[in-house]
């Protein structure tokens, strides 16, 4: 590969160039082929060490990074709170410096605090990948979303996407908005007023408070997970009310394009923000997103950890 | 190997044929040799991905599957509740579909709900292995028990086994009853009336309420772990009372055959269902069971994941 | 390597000979080179199985052993309480025998009870490494400390070290005292009277109750972590008071040698036992200690597990 990713870390999509996004997606295309092999193993990252540092619970993201690393023959070390010195109250700085001293090549971090990956990146010689920081960014999720759209439509530029739900608290929405805009897509957001940030227009995004007009004419509808634990926090009256106003079901889908793509970062709340018929329906890309997540994370790990070859 | 296992999943012993059981035990014999090598590593499952999905705590079963997979060069991914999306309330169906999208070859599942592995198996292209579901089945435990008996006696057919304890709540008992009966063994069960299911006679099993007559003339006595947390639930008065009536100690063992084999799936409650003298005595196979567990799980993983060769 | 370590286990530094310590440190020197490679992977322990059995939370020690094992191509299995049969109340003996039946080559154990690793070592054919047992020993910590000192000073014999803090409850202090004395170092301990054991003079160690005279003329100052949870236990009035009397800050450091080496086993309590200026200062070896921890653990694993070669 002649051109690499000229950066040490992947902290967000906000500061990625369209060329960098294109490089990651192109690399992921060749990575995806590996998952279909009978022997899912390449020596690309042999002798490289990846640390998964997860301060929040996760199945799909942690597992996705772990599989991505192992298929490329890297050593993968999982550290999760509850079984680590984190319980002893060590600061993020000291945890980071400690890990650095063990010579990892990549540290993948998920943290409840926005900005934690950036702090880590400033401390470490290792590459840092943000696997979700508070309500800030979750760049590999946006990249796998773009990969999935491009795979289906052949292009990104000119496509129109509506993101529906709790935009205010969603790192997935933010990373997608940045990435989609950079790739020439039009973006709408839709949700209760209490869940929409004020700066949306600055990002070149249209704001809707009702779902029907928001999803009309869209190529993609991306539903966000509603955080069940926010119920009672004053952001929305009840789950039932939220579902009635903003949930995506077959009836509501009639307002959308015939070939609209339905996306969701998961895990889904069936019957809340998305009905089972839609989630499991023919235009749902939810499982494609998960599948492509491994390929995109392989690409990102490969491009950052400086592997030498992707073949064999 | 000319003949493989003509099934995708291992959900229980109930639907295994004697030929299938024989194939697994024969394969385990060649696998066991690997554990005695100085270099415990074969390339059999290189490039295959095994996910250990444990909804209940476990040391021996999870570790046994993990070691079995790693010795055959598979990538092994552990997911346990408490550090996963399970805490976010995702359904088993969605967790299963999500994992499937990551292209695992085998998913090993332990779950508190009977039938959970079957649901998963219906959803996944990957092979599903039941590592214990509620009080339903725990097939690899029964298979390793049969392997251990056959290793000691050279055969299974015609042998007589008594299973003693909480039969009603024991997936180990159920899987063993099905498997032993298929292999031509005679089976007795023994326990308090509150711990014996009603359908025993349909399974061709004799029922005893006192331990002395139950273990007389038996080739094998399999003691079950009493669930300490069931104390006070009305099934038995006290641990002391249970131990007095159904515990196996040296004195009681006089009623058994001279060369009787003592088994227990572990972890044992020393001094409750089994006395230390018996557990650590010359006819105890408890540690053989653990040792053979790795070999049997290697065999099952190999036969399901379609590895090409077991040598080198 | 012509000479190996003529012992099965590493339980403490108390029973190590100076020659054995020298062998471990020399081996670690060649291991450290591996960490600086682009491909951090040697086949030394391929086909060997290492079990990390951690009854107490840990980041750095568990991660350090896991990385050490993986860089040498061993299979590494993590077992931590909370996701294991330990919650079912299995005895250490039975857990040990169960693990032994799975043919591990090394079991690394951390346990709250002093002596637990010794019990395990008596039961297992596998090598047992004590990764910290109560307030008793933590030998690999002391060995990495010696390695770090020797790396900076070229020798150990004749050097003078002061260990400051809760000596009474510190396995790090105990292992260092034994090891330093064996290697010909002079050792002082310093802390509140409530935190100093009575047997110190028997170990050939000088006792100080004030930090200024304790650190004067020392080559090494080793600060111990104060256990925040001990506050209110009557051992010291408040953290603030402790810090004022025994904390190491720039002002206090003026009493020490110009080129004194500052050490701490981590995780540090910034502003309590050590000020940030000192912890991050030019003579702080805290991160060198972590880095060398991997090399020393590689050496110990290699010497105990009987690998054949360290090269390639």
Tab-separated table of N, CA, C and O in Angstrom, chain A residues 8-9 49 99-100 103-107 120-121 123-129:
chain	number	residue	atom	x	y	z
A	8	UNK	N	-1.319	9.472	13.966
A	8	UNK	CA	-1.041	8.443	14.959
A	8	UNK	C	-2.337	7.835	15.502
A	8	UNK	O	-2.398	6.647	15.798
A	9	UNK	N	-3.372	8.685	15.645
A	9	UNK	CA	-4.574	8.283	16.372
A	9	UNK	C	-5.837	8.445	15.531
A	9	UNK	O	-5.869	9.210	14.573
A	49	UNK	N	0.871	-5.451	19.498
A	49	UNK	CA	0.071	-5.605	20.712
A	49	UNK	C	-1.023	-4.542	20.769
A	49	UNK	O	-0.743	-3.348	20.682
A	99	UNK	N	0.339	1.798	30.792
A	99	UNK	CA	0.158	0.947	29.613
A	99	UNK	C	1.245	1.232	28.586
A	99	UNK	O	1.809	0.324	27.980
A	100	UNK	N	1.548	2.523	28.377
A	100	UNK	CA	2.584	2.895	27.410
A	100	UNK	C	3.901	2.192	27.719
A	100	UNK	O	4.612	1.747	26.813
A	103	UNK	N	4.688	-1.040	26.048
A	103	UNK	CA	4.944	-1.051	24.608
A	103	UNK	C	3.789	-1.593	23.752
A	103	UNK	O	4.032	-2.405	22.852
A	104	UNK	N	2.571	-1.166	24.002
A	104	UNK	CA	1.512	-1.564	23.073
A	104	UNK	C	1.677	-0.797	21.766
A	104	UNK	O	2.311	0.263	21.736
A	105	UNK	N	1.115	-1.335	20.689
A	105	UNK	CA	1.122	-0.603	19.427
A	105	UNK	C	-0.146	0.222	19.269
A	105	UNK	O	-0.129	1.284	18.655
A	106	UNK	N	-1.251	-0.297	19.804
A	106	UNK	CA	-2.530	0.410	19.729
A	106	UNK	C	-3.258	0.260	21.058
A	106	UNK	O	-3.262	-0.822	21.647
A	107	UNK	N	-3.859	1.357	21.531
A	107	UNK	CA	-4.777	1.275	22.671
A	107	UNK	C	-6.155	1.721	22.190
A	107	UNK	O	-6.312	2.838	21.684
A	120	UNK	N	-5.459	10.578	26.426
A	120	UNK	CA	-4.618	9.394	26.299
A	120	UNK	C	-3.669	9.519	25.111
A	120	UNK	O	-2.475	9.201	25.207
A	121	UNK	N	-4.206	10.009	23.999
A	121	UNK	CA	-3.395	10.121	22.779
A	121	UNK	C	-2.222	11.062	22.971
A	121	UNK	O	-1.134	10.864	22.423
A	123	UNK	N	-0.586	11.449	25.639
A	123	UNK	CA	0.386	10.852	26.555
A	123	UNK	C	1.167	9.703	25.941
A	123	UNK	O	2.289	9.415	26.356
A	124	UNK	N	0.541	9.031	24.947
A	124	UNK	CA	1.082	7.758	24.485
A	124	UNK	C	1.791	7.860	23.135
A	124	UNK	O	1.361	8.588	22.252
A	125	UNK	N	2.854	7.072	23.008
A	125	UNK	CA	3.455	6.884	21.699
A	125	UNK	C	2.605	5.932	20.866
A	125	UNK	O	2.605	5.994	19.645
A	126	UNK	N	1.887	5.062	21.530
A	126	UNK	CA	1.013	4.116	20.830
A	126	UNK	C	-0.128	4.859	20.151
A	126	UNK	O	-0.506	5.960	20.555
A	127	UNK	N	-0.667	4.259	19.111
A	127	UNK	CA	-1.875	4.792	18.491
A	127	UNK	C	-3.057	4.613	19.428
A	127	UNK	O	-3.185	3.584	20.088
A	128	UNK	N	-3.910	5.620	19.488
A	128	UNK	CA	-5.121	5.535	20.298
A	128	UNK	C	-6.329	5.564	19.370
A	128	UNK	O	-6.411	6.409	18.470
A	129	UNK	N	-7.240	4.634	19.586
A	129	UNK	CA	-8.495	4.616	18.833
A	129	UNK	C	-9.630	4.859	19.812
A	129	UNK	O	-9.766	4.153	20.813
